[in-house]
N, CA, C and O atoms as a DFTB+ gen file, in Angstrom:
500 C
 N C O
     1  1      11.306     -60.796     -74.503
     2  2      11.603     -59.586     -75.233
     3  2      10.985     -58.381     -74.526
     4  3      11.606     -57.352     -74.256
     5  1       9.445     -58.659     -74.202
     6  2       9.235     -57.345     -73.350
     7  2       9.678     -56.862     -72.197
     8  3       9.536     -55.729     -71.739
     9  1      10.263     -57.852     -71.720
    10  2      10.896     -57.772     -70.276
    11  2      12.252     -57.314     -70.130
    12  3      12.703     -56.933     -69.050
    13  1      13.101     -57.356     -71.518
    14  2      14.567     -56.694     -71.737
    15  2      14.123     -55.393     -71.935
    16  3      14.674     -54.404     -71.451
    17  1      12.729     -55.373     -72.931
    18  2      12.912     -53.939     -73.326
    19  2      12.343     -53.097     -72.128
    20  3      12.484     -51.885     -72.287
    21  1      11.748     -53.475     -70.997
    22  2      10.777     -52.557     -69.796
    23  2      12.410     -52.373     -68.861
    24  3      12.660     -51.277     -68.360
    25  1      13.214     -53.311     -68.743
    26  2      14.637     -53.163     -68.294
    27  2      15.463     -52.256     -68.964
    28  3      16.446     -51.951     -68.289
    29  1      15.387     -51.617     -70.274
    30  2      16.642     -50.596     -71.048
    31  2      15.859     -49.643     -70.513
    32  3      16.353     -48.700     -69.894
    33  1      14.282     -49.811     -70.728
    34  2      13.445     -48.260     -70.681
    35  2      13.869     -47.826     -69.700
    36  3      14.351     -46.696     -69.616
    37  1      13.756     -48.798     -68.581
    38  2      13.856     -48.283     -66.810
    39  2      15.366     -47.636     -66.684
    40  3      15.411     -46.598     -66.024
    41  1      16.705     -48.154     -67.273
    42  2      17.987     -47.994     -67.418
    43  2      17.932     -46.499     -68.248
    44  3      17.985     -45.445     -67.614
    45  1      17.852     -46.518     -69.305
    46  2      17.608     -45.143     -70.178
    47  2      16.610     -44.158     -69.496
    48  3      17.040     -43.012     -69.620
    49  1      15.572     -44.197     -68.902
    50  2      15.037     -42.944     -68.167
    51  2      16.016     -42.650     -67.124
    52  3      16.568     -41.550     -67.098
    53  1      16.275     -43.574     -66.247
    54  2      17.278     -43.472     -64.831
    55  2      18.403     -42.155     -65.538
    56  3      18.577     -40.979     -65.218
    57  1      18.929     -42.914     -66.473
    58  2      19.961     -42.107     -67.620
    59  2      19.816     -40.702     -67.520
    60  3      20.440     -39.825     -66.922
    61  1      18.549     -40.728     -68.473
    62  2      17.949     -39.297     -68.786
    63  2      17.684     -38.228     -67.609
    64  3      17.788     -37.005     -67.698
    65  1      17.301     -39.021     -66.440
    66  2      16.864     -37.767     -65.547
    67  2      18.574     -37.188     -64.669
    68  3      18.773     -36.044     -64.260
    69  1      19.605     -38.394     -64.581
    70  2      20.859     -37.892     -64.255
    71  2      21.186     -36.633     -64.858
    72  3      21.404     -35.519     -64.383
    73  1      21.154     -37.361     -66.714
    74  2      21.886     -35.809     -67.400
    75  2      20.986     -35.001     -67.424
    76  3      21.466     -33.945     -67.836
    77  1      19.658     -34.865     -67.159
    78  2      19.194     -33.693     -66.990
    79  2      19.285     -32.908     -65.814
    80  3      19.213     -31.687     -65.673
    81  1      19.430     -33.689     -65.111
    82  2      19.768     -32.733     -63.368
    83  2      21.344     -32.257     -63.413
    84  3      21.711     -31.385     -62.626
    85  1      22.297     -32.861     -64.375
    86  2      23.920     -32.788     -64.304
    87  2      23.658     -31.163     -65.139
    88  3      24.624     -30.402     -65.172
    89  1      22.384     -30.738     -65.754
    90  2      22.960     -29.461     -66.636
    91  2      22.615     -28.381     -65.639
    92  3      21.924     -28.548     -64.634
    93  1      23.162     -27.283     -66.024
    94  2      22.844     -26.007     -65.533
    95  2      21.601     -25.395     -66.029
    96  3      21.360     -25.766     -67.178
    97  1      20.525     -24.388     -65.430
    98  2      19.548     -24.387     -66.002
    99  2      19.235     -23.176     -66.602
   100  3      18.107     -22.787     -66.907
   101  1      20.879     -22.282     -66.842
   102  2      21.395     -21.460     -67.775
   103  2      22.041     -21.777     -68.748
   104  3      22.487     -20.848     -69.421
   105  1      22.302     -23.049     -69.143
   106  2      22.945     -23.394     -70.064
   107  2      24.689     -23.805     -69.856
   108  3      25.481     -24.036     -70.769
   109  1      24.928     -23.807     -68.601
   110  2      26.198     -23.381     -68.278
   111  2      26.730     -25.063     -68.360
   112  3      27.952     -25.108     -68.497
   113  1      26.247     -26.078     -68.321
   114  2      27.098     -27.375     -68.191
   115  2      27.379     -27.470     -67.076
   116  3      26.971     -26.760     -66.157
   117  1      28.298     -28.585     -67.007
   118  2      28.902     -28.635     -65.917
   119  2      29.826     -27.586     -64.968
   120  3      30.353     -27.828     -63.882
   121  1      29.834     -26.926     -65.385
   122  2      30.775     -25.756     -64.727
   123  2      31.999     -25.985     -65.017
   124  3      32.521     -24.919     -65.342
   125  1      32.936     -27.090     -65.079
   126  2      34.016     -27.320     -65.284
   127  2      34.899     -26.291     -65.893
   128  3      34.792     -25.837     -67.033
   129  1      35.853     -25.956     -64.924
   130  2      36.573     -25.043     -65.451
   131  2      37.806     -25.387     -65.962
   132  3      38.058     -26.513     -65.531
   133  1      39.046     -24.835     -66.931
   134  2      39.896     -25.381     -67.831
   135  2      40.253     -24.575     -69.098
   136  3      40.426     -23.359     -69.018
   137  1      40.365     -25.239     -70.266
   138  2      40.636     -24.927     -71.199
   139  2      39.575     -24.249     -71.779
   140  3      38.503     -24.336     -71.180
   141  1      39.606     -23.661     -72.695
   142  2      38.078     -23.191     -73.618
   143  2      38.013     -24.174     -74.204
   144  3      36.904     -24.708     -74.181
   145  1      39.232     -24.955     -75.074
   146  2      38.952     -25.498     -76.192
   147  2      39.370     -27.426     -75.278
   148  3      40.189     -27.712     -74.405
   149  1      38.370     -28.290     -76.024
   150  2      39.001     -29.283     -75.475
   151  2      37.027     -30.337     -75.057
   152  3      35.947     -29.774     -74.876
   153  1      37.251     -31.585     -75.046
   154  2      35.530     -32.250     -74.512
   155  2      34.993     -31.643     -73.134
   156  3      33.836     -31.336     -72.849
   157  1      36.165     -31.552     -72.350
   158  2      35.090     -30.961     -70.761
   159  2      35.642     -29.656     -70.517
   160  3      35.974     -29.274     -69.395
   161  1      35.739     -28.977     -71.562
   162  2      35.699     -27.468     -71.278
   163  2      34.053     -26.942     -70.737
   164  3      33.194     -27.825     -70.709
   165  1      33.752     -25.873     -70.424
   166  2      32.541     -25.519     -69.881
   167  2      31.806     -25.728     -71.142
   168  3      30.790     -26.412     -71.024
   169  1      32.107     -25.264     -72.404
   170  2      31.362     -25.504     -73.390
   171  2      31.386     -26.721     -74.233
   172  3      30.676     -26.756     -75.238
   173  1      32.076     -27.636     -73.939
   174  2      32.463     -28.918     -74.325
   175  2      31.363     -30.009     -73.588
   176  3      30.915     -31.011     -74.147
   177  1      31.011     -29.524     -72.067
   178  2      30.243     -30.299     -71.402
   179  2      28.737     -29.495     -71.742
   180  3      27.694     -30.137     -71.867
   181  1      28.768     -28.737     -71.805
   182  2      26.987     -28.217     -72.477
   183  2      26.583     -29.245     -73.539
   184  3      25.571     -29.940     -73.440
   185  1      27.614     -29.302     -74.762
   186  2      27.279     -29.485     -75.865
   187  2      27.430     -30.846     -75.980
   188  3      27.095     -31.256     -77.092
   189  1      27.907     -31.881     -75.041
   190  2      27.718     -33.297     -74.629
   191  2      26.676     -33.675     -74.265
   192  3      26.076     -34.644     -74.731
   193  1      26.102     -32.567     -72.878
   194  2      24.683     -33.362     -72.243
   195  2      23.565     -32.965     -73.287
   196  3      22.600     -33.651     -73.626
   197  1      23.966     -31.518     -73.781
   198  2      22.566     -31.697     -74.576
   199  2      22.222     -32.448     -75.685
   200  3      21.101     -32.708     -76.123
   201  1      24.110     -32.995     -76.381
   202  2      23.295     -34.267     -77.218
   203  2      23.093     -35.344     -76.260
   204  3      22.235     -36.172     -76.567
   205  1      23.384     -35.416     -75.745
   206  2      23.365     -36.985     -74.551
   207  2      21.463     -36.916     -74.412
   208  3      20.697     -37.833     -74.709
   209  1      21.069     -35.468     -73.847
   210  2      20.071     -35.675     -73.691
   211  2      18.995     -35.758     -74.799
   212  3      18.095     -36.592     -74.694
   213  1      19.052     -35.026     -75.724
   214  2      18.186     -35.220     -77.244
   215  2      18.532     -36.856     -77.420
   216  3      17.515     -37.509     -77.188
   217  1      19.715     -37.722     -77.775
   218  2      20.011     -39.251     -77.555
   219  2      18.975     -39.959     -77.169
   220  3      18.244     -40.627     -77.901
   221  1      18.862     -39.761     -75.494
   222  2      18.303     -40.557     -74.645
   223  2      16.724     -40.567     -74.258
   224  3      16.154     -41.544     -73.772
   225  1      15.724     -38.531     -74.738
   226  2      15.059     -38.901     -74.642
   227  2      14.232     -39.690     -75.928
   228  3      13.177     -40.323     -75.889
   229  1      15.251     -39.357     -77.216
   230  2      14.851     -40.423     -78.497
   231  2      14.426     -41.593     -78.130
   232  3      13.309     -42.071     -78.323
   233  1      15.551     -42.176     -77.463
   234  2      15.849     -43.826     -77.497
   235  2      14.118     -43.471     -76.378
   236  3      13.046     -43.618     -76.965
   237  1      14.113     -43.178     -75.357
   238  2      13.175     -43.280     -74.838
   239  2      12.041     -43.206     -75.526
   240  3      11.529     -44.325     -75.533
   241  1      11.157     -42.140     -76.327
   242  2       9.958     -42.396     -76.923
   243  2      10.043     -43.457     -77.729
   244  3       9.029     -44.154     -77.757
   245  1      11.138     -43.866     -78.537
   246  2      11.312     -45.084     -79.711
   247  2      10.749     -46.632     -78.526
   248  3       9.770     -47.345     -78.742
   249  1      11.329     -46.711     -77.821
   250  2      10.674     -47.731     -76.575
   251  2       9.485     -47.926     -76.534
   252  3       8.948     -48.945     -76.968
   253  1       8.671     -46.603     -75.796
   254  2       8.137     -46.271     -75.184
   255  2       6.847     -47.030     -76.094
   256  3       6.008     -47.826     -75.673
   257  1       7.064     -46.331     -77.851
   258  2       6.164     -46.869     -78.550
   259  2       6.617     -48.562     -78.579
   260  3       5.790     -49.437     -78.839
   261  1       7.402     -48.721     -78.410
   262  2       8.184     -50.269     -78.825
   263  2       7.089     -50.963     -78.051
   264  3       6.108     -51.547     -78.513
   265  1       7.408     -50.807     -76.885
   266  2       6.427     -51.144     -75.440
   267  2       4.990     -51.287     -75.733
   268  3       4.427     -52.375     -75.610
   269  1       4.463     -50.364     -76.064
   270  2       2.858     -50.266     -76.387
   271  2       2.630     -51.148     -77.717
   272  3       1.709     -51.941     -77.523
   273  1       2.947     -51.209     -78.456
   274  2       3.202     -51.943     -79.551
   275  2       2.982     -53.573     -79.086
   276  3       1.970     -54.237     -79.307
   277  1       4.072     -53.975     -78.461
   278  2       4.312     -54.968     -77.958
   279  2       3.466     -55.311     -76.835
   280  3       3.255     -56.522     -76.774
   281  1       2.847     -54.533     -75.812
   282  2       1.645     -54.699     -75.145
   283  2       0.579     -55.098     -75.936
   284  3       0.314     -56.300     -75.946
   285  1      -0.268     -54.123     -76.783
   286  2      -1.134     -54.429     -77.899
   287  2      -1.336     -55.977     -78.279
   288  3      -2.329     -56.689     -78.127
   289  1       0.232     -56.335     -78.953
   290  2       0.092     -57.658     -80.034
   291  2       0.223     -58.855     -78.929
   292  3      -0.017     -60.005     -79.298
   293  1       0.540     -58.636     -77.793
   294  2       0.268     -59.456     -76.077
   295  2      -0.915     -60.086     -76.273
   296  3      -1.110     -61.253     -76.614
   297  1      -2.035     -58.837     -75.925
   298  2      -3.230     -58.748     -75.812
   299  2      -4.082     -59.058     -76.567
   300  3      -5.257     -59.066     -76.201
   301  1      -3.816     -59.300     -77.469
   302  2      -4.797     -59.034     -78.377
   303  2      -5.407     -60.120     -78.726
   304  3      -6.562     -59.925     -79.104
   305  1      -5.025     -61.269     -78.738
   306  2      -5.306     -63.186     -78.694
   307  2      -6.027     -62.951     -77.329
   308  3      -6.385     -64.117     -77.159
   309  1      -6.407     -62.418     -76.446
   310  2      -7.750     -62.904     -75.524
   311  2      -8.344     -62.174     -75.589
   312  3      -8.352     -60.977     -75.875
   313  1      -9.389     -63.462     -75.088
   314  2     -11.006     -63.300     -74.587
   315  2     -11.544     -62.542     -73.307
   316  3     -11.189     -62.973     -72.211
   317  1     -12.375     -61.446     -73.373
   318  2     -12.190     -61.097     -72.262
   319  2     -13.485     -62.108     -71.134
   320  3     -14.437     -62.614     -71.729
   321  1     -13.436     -62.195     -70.423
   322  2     -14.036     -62.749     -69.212
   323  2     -14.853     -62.019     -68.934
   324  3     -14.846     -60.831     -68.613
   325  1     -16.261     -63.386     -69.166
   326  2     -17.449     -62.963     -68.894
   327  2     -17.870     -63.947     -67.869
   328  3     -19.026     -64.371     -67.864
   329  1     -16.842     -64.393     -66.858
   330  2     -17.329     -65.399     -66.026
   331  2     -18.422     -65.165     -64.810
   332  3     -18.973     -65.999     -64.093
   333  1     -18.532     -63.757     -64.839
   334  2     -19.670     -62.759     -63.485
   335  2     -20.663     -62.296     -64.475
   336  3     -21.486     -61.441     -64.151
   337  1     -20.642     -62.742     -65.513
   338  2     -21.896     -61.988     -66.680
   339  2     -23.344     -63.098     -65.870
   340  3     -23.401     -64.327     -65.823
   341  1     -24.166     -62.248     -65.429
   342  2     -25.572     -62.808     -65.129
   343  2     -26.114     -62.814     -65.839
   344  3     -25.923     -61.952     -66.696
   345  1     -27.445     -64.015     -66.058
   346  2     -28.764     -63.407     -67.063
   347  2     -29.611     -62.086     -66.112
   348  3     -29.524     -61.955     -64.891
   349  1     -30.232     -61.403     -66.835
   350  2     -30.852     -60.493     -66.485
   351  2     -32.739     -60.794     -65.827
   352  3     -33.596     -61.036     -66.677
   353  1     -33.119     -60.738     -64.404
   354  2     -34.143     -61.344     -64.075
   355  2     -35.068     -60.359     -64.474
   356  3     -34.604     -59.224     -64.367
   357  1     -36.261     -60.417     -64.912
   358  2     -37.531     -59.864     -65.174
   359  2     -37.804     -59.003     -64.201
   360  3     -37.101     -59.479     -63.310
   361  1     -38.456     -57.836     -63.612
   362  2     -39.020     -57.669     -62.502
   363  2     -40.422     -57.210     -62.956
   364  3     -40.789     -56.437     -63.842
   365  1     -41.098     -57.976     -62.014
   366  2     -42.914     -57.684     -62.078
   367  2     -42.951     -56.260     -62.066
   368  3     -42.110     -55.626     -61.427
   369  1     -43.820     -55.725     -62.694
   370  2     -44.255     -54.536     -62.556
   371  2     -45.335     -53.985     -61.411
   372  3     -45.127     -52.962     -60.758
   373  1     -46.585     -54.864     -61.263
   374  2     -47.107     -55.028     -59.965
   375  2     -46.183     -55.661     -58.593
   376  3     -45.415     -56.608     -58.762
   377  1     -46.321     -55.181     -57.592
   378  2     -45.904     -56.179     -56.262
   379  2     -46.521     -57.188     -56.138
   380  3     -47.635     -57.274     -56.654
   381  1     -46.107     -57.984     -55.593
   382  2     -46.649     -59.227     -55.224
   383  2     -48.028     -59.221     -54.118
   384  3     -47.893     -58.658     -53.032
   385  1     -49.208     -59.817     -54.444
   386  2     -50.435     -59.670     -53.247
   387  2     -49.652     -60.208     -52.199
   388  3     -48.552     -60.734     -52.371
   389  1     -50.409     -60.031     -50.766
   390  2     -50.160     -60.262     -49.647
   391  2     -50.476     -62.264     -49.937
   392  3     -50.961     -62.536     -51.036
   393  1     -50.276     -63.109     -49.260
   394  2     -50.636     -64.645     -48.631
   395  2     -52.145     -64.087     -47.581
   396  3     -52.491     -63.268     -46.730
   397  1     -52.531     -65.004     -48.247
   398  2     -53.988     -65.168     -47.593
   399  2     -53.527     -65.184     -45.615
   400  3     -52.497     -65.602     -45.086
   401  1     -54.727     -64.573     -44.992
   402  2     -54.260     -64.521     -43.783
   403  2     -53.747     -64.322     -43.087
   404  3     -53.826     -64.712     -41.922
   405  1     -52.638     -63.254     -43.847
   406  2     -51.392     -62.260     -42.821
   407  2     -51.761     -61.457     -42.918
   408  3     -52.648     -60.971     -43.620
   409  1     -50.997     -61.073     -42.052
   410  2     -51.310     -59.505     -41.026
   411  2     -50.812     -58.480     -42.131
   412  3     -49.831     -58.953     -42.705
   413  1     -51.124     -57.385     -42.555
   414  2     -50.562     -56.316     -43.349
   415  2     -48.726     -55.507     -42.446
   416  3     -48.500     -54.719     -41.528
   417  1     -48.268     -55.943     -42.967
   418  2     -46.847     -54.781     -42.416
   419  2     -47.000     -53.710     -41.906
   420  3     -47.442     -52.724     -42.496
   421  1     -46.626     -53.757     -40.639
   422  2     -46.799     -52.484     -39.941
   423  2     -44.941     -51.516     -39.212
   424  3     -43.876     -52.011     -38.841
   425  1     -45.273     -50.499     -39.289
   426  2     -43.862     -49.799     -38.878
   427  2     -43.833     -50.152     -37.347
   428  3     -44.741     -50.190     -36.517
   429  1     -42.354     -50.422     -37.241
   430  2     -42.429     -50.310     -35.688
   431  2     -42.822     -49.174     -34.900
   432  3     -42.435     -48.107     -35.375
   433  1     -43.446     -49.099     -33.888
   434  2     -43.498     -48.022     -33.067
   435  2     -42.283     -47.202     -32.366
   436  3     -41.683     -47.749     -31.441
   437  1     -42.012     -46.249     -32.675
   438  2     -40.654     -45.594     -31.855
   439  2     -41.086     -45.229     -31.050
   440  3     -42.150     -44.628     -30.900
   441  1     -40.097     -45.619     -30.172
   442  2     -39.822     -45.834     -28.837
   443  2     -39.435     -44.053     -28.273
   444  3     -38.900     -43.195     -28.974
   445  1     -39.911     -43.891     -26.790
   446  2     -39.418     -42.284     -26.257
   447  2     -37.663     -42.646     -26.380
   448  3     -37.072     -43.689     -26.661
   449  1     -37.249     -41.465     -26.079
   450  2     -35.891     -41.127     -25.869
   451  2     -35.661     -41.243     -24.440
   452  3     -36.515     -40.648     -23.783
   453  1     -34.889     -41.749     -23.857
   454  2     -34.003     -42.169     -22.566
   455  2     -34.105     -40.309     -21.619
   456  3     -33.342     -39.459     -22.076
   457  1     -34.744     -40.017     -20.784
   458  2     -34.454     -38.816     -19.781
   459  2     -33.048     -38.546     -19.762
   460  3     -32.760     -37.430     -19.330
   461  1     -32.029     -39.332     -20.146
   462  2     -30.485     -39.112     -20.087
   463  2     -30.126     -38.614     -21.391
   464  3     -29.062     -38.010     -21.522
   465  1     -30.707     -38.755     -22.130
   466  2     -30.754     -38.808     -23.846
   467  2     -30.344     -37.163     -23.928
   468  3     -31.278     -36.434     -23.595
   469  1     -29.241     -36.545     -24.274
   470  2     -28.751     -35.215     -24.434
   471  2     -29.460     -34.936     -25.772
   472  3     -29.206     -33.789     -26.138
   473  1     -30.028     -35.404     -26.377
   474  2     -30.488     -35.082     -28.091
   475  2     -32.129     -35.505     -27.833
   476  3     -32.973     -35.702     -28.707
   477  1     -32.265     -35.563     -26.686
   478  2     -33.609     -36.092     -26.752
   479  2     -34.843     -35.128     -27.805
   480  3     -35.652     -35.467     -28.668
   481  1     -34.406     -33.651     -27.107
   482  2     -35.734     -32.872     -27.763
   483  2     -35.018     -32.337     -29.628
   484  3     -35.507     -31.642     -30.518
   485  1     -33.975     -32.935     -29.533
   486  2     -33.937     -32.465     -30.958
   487  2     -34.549     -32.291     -31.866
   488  3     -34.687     -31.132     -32.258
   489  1     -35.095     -33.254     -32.489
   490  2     -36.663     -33.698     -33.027
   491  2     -37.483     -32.358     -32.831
   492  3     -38.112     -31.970     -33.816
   493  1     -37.552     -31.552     -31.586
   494  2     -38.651     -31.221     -31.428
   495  2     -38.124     -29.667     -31.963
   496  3     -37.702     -28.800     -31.197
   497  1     -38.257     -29.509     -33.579
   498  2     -38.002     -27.767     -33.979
   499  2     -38.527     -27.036     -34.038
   500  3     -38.039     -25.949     -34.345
């Protein structure tokens, strides 16, 4: 069922954006010239697309909610997944003492810059 109705929606917008590009954006319709009186007179085709279009974008919001609706009552029978949920580890508030008999951590020594080194004296502001 949701899959007919995501197929009319897609069919009925396609619809909707035709007759909206088919109008004039003076009101003029199709231009069709002819009779005054008669369905595709100039004013015969105004007064088609613009019900065509009031029609279609109806049917469209009526969907649209149809759709969400029908997404919702999908969804709504699961569980969401907590399969990456960790327990949460403690952290000490003190660091940890050194092991008896090691050396304390020391920074490496940096090294000079290469005589080729174009950025060498940068450093130096």
């Amino acid at each position: 069922m949701f899959i007919f109705l995501m197929v009319v929606q897609a069919i009925v917008a396609a619809l909707l954006v035709t007759v909206i590009l088919m109008q004039k954006s003076e009101g003029g319709g199709l231009g069709v010239g002819g009779s005054p009186s008669g369905i595709m007179s100039a004013r015969g085709a105004t007064d088609f697309l613009t019900r065509a279009t009031a029609i279609l974008a109806t049917v469209f919001v009526v969907l649209s909610i149809a759709l969400a609706t029908l997404a919702v009552g999908q969804s709504s029978g699961r569980k969401i997944d907590d399969s990456l949920n960790r327990a949460a580890v403690p952290v000490d508030a003190a660091p940890a003492a050194p092991a008896a008999g090691a050396a304390p951590a020391t920074a490496p020594a940096a090294s000079p810059a290469p005589v080729s080194d174009p950025l060498r004296d940068a450093t130096k502001l």
